[in-house]
XYZ file of N, CA and C in Angstrom:
480
model
N 102.930 117.349 120.347
C 101.891 116.419 119.981
C 102.526 115.189 119.336
N 102.072 114.009 119.730
C 102.548 112.749 119.171
C 101.407 112.105 118.394
N 101.690 111.721 117.152
C 100.721 111.014 116.315
C 101.262 109.626 116.040
N 100.500 108.617 116.422
C 100.891 107.238 116.153
C 100.347 106.859 114.768
N 101.228 106.439 113.884
C 100.846 106.051 112.525
C 100.601 104.550 112.519
N 99.394 104.165 112.164
C 98.995 102.753 112.163
C 99.510 102.023 110.940
N 99.522 100.705 111.050
C 99.887 99.842 109.920
C 98.952 100.114 108.751
N 99.549 100.215 107.567
C 98.751 100.434 106.360
C 98.315 101.869 106.160
N 98.991 102.811 106.854
C 98.639 104.225 106.761
C 99.894 105.091 106.682
N 99.674 106.373 106.419
C 100.759 107.345 106.470
C 100.232 108.647 107.041
N 101.164 109.496 107.438
C 100.826 110.816 107.962
C 101.881 111.789 107.464
N 101.436 112.974 107.044
C 102.335 114.034 106.613
C 101.966 115.289 107.401
N 102.974 115.965 107.945
C 102.742 117.190 108.710
C 103.656 118.294 108.196
N 103.187 119.535 108.370
C 103.955 120.700 107.941
C 104.060 121.708 109.070
N 105.238 122.294 109.199
C 105.471 123.437 110.079
C 104.805 123.336 111.444
N 104.877 122.154 112.039
C 104.301 121.962 113.377
C 105.276 121.160 114.214
N 105.216 121.372 115.516
C 106.048 120.615 116.438
C 105.436 119.264 116.723
N 105.444 118.383 115.739
C 104.773 117.092 115.823
C 105.795 115.960 115.769
N 105.484 114.887 116.492
C 106.280 113.664 116.428
C 105.391 112.571 115.861
N 105.860 111.925 114.809
C 105.163 110.789 114.198
C 105.880 109.529 114.652
N 105.121 108.506 115.085
C 105.734 107.273 115.605
C 105.009 106.042 115.063
N 105.748 104.949 115.014
C 105.156 103.652 114.677
C 105.019 102.806 115.938
N 104.248 101.748 115.813
C 104.268 100.669 116.790
C 105.451 99.785 116.418
N 105.582 98.668 117.113
C 106.573 97.645 116.785
C 106.409 97.265 115.310
N 107.478 97.325 114.526
C 107.400 97.137 113.080
C 107.318 95.681 112.633
N 108.031 94.785 113.285
C 108.032 93.389 112.834
C 108.509 93.309 111.391
N 107.797 92.555 110.564
C 108.185 92.421 109.161
C 107.709 93.609 108.325
N 106.931 94.506 108.942
C 106.486 95.715 108.248
C 107.646 96.680 108.034
N 107.445 97.619 107.114
C 108.453 98.611 106.785
C 107.900 99.994 107.108
N 108.740 100.820 107.719
C 108.389 102.217 107.956
C 109.392 103.098 107.222
N 108.871 104.114 106.566
C 109.677 105.086 105.839
C 109.390 106.453 106.441
N 110.411 107.050 107.046
C 110.281 108.382 107.612
C 111.108 109.359 106.804
N 110.543 110.558 106.573
C 111.230 111.552 105.754
C 111.040 112.938 106.352
N 112.115 113.737 106.327
C 112.034 115.127 106.781
C 112.710 116.030 105.754
N 111.986 117.061 105.344
C 112.527 118.140 104.529
C 112.671 119.311 105.494
N 113.878 119.504 106.013
C 114.119 120.524 107.042
C 113.884 121.941 106.523
N 114.247 122.200 105.275
C 114.099 123.537 104.704
C 112.638 123.963 104.629
N 111.786 123.087 104.134
C 110.366 123.405 103.960
C 109.515 122.997 105.156
N 110.147 122.398 106.164
C 109.472 121.938 107.382
C 108.273 121.033 107.075
N 108.588 119.971 106.320
C 107.590 118.959 105.976
C 108.156 117.614 106.416
N 107.321 116.818 107.066
C 107.756 115.488 107.501
C 106.649 114.480 107.218
N 107.057 113.249 106.963
C 106.080 112.196 106.714
C 106.567 110.862 107.231
N 105.591 110.010 107.547
C 105.880 108.658 107.993
C 104.870 107.726 107.339
N 105.374 106.716 106.650
C 104.554 105.734 105.945
C 104.902 104.359 106.515
N 103.864 103.557 106.824
C 104.079 102.278 107.507
C 103.156 101.221 106.914
N 103.748 100.173 106.345
C 102.935 99.091 105.764
C 103.483 97.731 106.166
N 102.591 96.735 106.143
C 102.946 95.389 106.572
C 102.934 94.399 105.409
N 102.017 94.592 104.485
C 101.918 93.682 103.342
C 102.395 94.385 102.077
N 103.080 93.661 101.191
C 103.701 94.314 100.044
C 102.757 94.670 98.887
N 101.848 93.773 98.521
C 101.119 93.925 97.263
C 99.649 94.273 97.446
N 99.076 94.892 96.399
C 97.681 95.354 96.421
C 96.694 94.272 96.843
N 96.993 93.026 96.515
C 96.097 91.930 96.897
C 95.940 91.849 98.417
N 96.875 92.466 99.158
C 96.838 92.446 100.610
C 96.067 93.608 101.225
N 95.541 94.519 100.392
C 94.736 95.622 100.920
C 93.509 95.060 101.627
N 93.218 95.603 102.803
C 92.092 95.115 103.602
C 91.128 96.243 103.916
N 89.831 95.941 103.847
C 88.822 96.883 104.309
C 88.282 96.331 105.617
N 88.619 96.991 106.723
C 88.225 96.545 108.055
C 86.736 96.808 108.266
N 86.323 98.026 108.005
C 84.928 98.453 108.061
C 84.682 99.277 106.816
N 83.448 99.679 106.594
C 83.140 100.508 105.436
C 84.004 101.774 105.474
N 84.852 101.936 104.469
C 85.716 103.107 104.370
C 86.992 103.039 105.197
N 87.165 102.038 106.035
C 88.365 101.880 106.871
C 89.306 100.888 106.199
N 90.359 101.418 105.558
C 91.281 100.581 104.797
C 92.634 100.459 105.486
N 93.249 99.302 105.298
C 94.657 99.093 105.646
C 95.323 98.747 104.325
N 96.206 99.619 103.868
C 96.775 99.469 102.532
C 98.151 98.814 102.549
N 98.435 98.128 101.464
C 99.742 97.508 101.238
C 100.731 98.575 100.790
N 101.996 98.210 100.760
C 103.018 99.123 100.271
C 102.771 99.554 98.839
N 102.355 98.634 98.001
C 102.117 98.924 96.596
C 100.994 99.959 96.403
N 100.023 99.970 97.293
C 98.934 100.943 97.215
C 99.258 102.230 97.972
N 99.917 102.106 99.106
C 100.158 103.233 100.008
C 101.280 104.161 99.535
N 102.382 103.595 99.075
C 103.553 104.399 98.711
C 103.276 105.437 97.620
N 102.546 105.104 96.549
C 102.273 106.146 95.542
C 101.465 107.309 96.116
N 100.525 107.023 96.998
C 99.734 108.078 97.634
C 100.614 108.965 98.509
N 101.487 108.341 99.275
C 102.406 109.046 100.170
C 103.329 109.977 99.378
N 103.991 109.455 98.363
C 104.923 110.255 97.566
C 104.199 111.364 96.794
N 103.026 111.073 96.278
C 102.245 112.072 95.540
C 101.873 113.248 96.449
N 101.446 112.949 97.666
C 101.081 114.017 98.590
C 102.307 114.835 99.002
N 103.439 114.170 99.217
C 104.669 114.903 99.529
C 105.037 115.860 98.385
N 104.942 115.369 97.158
C 105.245 116.203 95.982
C 104.333 117.422 95.922
N 103.049 117.228 96.154
C 102.071 118.329 96.114
C 102.388 119.396 97.149
N 102.956 119.000 98.270
C 103.284 119.938 99.340
C 104.624 120.637 99.113
N 105.341 120.248 98.034
C 106.620 120.878 97.721
C 107.807 120.261 98.444
N 107.696 119.000 98.819
C 108.765 118.290 99.517
C 110.007 118.221 98.637
N 111.187 118.541 99.213
C 112.448 118.508 98.489
C 113.126 117.158 98.746
N 112.985 116.238 97.815
C 113.526 114.892 97.969
C 115.053 114.864 97.952
N 115.675 115.776 97.213
C 117.127 115.718 97.061
C 117.884 116.091 98.337
N 117.285 116.896 99.205
C 117.973 117.255 100.448
C 117.327 116.620 101.686
N 116.288 115.844 101.478
C 115.551 115.243 102.596
C 116.390 114.217 103.350
N 116.154 114.144 104.651
C 116.723 113.090 105.493
C 115.709 111.956 105.519
N 116.181 110.727 105.374
C 115.291 109.579 105.233
C 115.742 108.445 106.143
N 114.773 107.819 106.799
C 115.050 106.636 107.622
C 114.111 105.522 107.191
N 114.677 104.341 107.046
C 113.897 103.152 106.688
C 114.206 102.090 107.732
N 113.138 101.549 108.323
C 113.328 100.558 109.390
C 112.287 99.461 109.269
N 112.581 98.338 109.926
C 111.640 97.211 109.962
C 112.118 96.050 109.130
N 111.159 95.363 108.512
C 111.494 94.216 107.689
C 112.224 93.143 108.459
N 111.815 92.963 109.717
C 112.496 91.982 110.567
C 112.501 90.601 109.949
N 113.592 89.918 110.153
C 113.753 88.553 109.664
C 113.831 87.644 110.888
N 112.980 86.659 110.918
C 112.918 85.767 112.075
C 113.683 84.490 111.788
N 114.479 84.053 112.742
C 115.357 82.889 112.571
C 114.602 81.632 112.160
N 113.428 81.414 112.738
C 112.702 80.175 112.481
C 111.823 80.236 111.228
N 111.773 81.380 110.563
C 110.925 81.542 109.383
C 111.642 81.058 108.124
N 110.981 80.235 107.307
C 111.612 79.800 106.046
C 111.795 80.981 105.094
N 112.800 80.905 104.232
C 113.089 81.984 103.275
C 111.870 82.361 102.442
N 111.049 81.392 102.080
C 109.876 81.651 101.251
C 108.880 82.571 101.943
N 108.946 82.662 103.256
C 108.019 83.507 104.013
C 108.669 84.791 104.513
N 109.772 85.180 103.920
C 110.474 86.378 104.369
C 109.801 87.629 103.809
N 108.658 87.967 104.379
C 107.868 89.100 103.897
C 108.575 90.432 104.112
N 109.420 90.528 105.127
C 110.166 91.756 105.368
C 111.032 92.135 104.187
N 111.706 91.166 103.601
C 112.559 91.415 102.437
C 111.719 91.832 101.227
N 110.572 91.202 101.049
C 109.680 91.557 99.938
C 109.154 92.981 100.135
N 108.765 93.323 101.374
C 108.302 94.682 101.673
C 109.374 95.707 101.315
N 110.623 95.410 101.663
C 111.715 96.338 101.373
C 111.908 96.503 99.865
N 111.792 95.432 99.102
C 111.933 95.514 97.644
C 110.841 96.380 97.026
N 109.623 96.282 97.561
C 108.529 97.132 97.072
C 108.878 98.602 97.330
N 109.378 98.906 98.519
C 109.779 100.275 98.843
C 110.888 100.756 97.915
N 111.889 99.935 97.690
C 113.001 100.308 96.809
C 112.514 100.668 95.406
N 111.508 99.937 94.913
C 110.999 100.196 93.564
C 110.387 101.592 93.446
N 109.919 102.161 94.551
C 109.388 103.527 94.530
C 110.473 104.563 94.770
N 111.420 104.270 95.632
C 112.474 105.232 95.967
C 113.329 105.599 94.759
N 113.568 104.649 93.860
C 114.445 104.926 92.711
C 113.842 105.954 91.754
N 112.576 106.266 91.902
C 111.907 107.230 91.027
C 112.151 108.677 91.461
N 112.827 108.877 92.596
C 112.993 110.213 93.160
C 114.471 110.559 93.315
N 114.799 111.861 93.221
C 116.212 112.289 93.320
C 116.699 112.318 94.765
N 116.807 111.154 95.368
C 117.198 111.046 96.771
C 118.705 110.847 96.869
N 119.329 111.606 97.756
C 120.766 111.487 97.977
C 121.007 110.290 98.900
N 121.695 109.250 98.421
C 121.940 108.063 99.251
C 122.646 108.366 100.575
N 123.416 109.470 100.626
C 124.111 109.847 101.857
C 123.135 110.315 102.941
N 121.907 110.650 102.554
C 120.907 111.148 103.494
C 119.972 110.053 104.002
N 120.320 108.804 103.741
C 119.456 107.687 104.137
C 120.106 106.881 105.250
N 119.314 106.581 106.257
C 119.732 105.628 107.282
C 118.823 104.408 107.110
N 119.432 103.256 106.972
C 118.705 102.038 106.648
C 118.959 100.986 107.715
N 117.893 100.545 108.372
C 117.998 99.492 109.381
C 116.882 98.482 109.136
N 117.135 97.613 108.170
C 116.134 96.638 107.724
C 116.706 95.234 107.840
N 115.851 94.282 108.228
C 116.241 92.875 108.239
C 116.870 92.389 109.516
N 116.812 93.174 110.579
C 117.376 92.752 111.855
C 116.405 91.834 112.585
N 116.935 90.922 113.362
C 116.109 89.995 114.135
C 115.900 90.575 115.536
N 115.184 91.717 115.596
C 114.924 92.363 116.888
C 113.744 93.321 116.748
N 113.299 93.839 117.876
C 112.235 94.834 117.849
C 112.755 96.126 117.236
N 111.919 96.758 116.408
C 112.308 98.046 115.837
C 111.109 98.986 115.786
N 111.417 100.275 115.903
C 110.422 101.344 115.871
C 111.037 102.508 115.102
N 110.188 103.369 114.544
C 110.685 104.557 113.849
C 109.917 105.774 114.350
N 110.652 106.875 114.480
C 110.058 108.139 114.931
C 110.545 109.257 114.025
N 109.620 110.116 113.617
C 109.931 111.293 112.826
C 109.550 112.494 113.682
N 110.527 113.294 114.064
C 110.304 114.401 114.986
C 110.510 115.720 114.247
N 109.404 116.338 113.832
C 109.502 117.596 113.091
C 109.870 118.747 114.023
N 109.516 118.628 115.288
C 109.846 119.671 116.263
C 111.361 119.850 116.358
N 112.090 118.734 116.500
C 113.558 118.778 116.590
C 114.241 118.551 115.244
N 113.438 118.231 114.227
C 113.926 117.962 112.870
C 114.922 116.803 112.843
N 114.516 115.701 113.495
C 115.361 114.507 113.531
C 114.528 113.258 113.250
N 115.221 112.204 112.876
C 114.642 110.872 112.707
C 115.298 109.963 113.730
N 114.511 109.062 114.323
C 115.061 108.109 115.292
C 114.629 106.697 114.925
N 115.606 105.807 114.945
C 115.318 104.384 114.799
C 115.700 103.730 116.114
N 114.818 102.908 116.612
C 115.065 102.187 117.850
C 115.119 100.701 117.530
N 116.281 100.100 117.760
C 116.472 98.653 117.576
C 116.766 98.051 118.934
N 115.827 97.253 119.427
C 115.989 96.587 120.737
C 116.379 97.545 121.856
N 115.766 98.715 121.869
C 116.024 99.677 122.930
C 117.186 100.624 122.685
N 117.957 100.396 121.628
C 119.091 101.264 121.294
C 118.634 102.279 120.242
N 118.698 103.571 120.582
C 118.264 104.610 119.646
C 119.415 105.109 118.795
N 119.070 105.345 117.547
C 120.013 105.934 116.605
C 119.319 107.165 116.011
N 119.983 108.301 116.017
C 119.397 109.559 115.565
C 120.068 110.006 114.281
N 119.245 110.490 113.348
C 119.754 111.044 112.091
C 119.292 112.478 112.002
């Protein structure tokens, strides 16, 4: 089963042969995590950094910023018994466009928001694959069935 995680949302799965995927990330950031021992995986994907960017599309249909989404994502992982210290983690997106002025580099701001949450957890830096700020198409996949993370940059896949 493949679950596409939309912008401003996250998905967490346990003990199932599920693949979580993003659309084209652009300046958005995707954070994929797998706890192989406990068979828990999650994928969080946001485009705007701060709470002021939270949008209500329809009644009850929200697209959340990183500042709003990340605490919910990490809290739910903790409740499920996710082991952050041994987890494999992939971070992708935050594309930087050549013609965009530095003041509009939202990808870099999105990444800084993510970093501010990651430092609160006992994550082993050796277990992180980071592909942020590239000027190309990027996608992230969390595959609990095979217990792997995949980052795709311009058609080139990298597996962790």
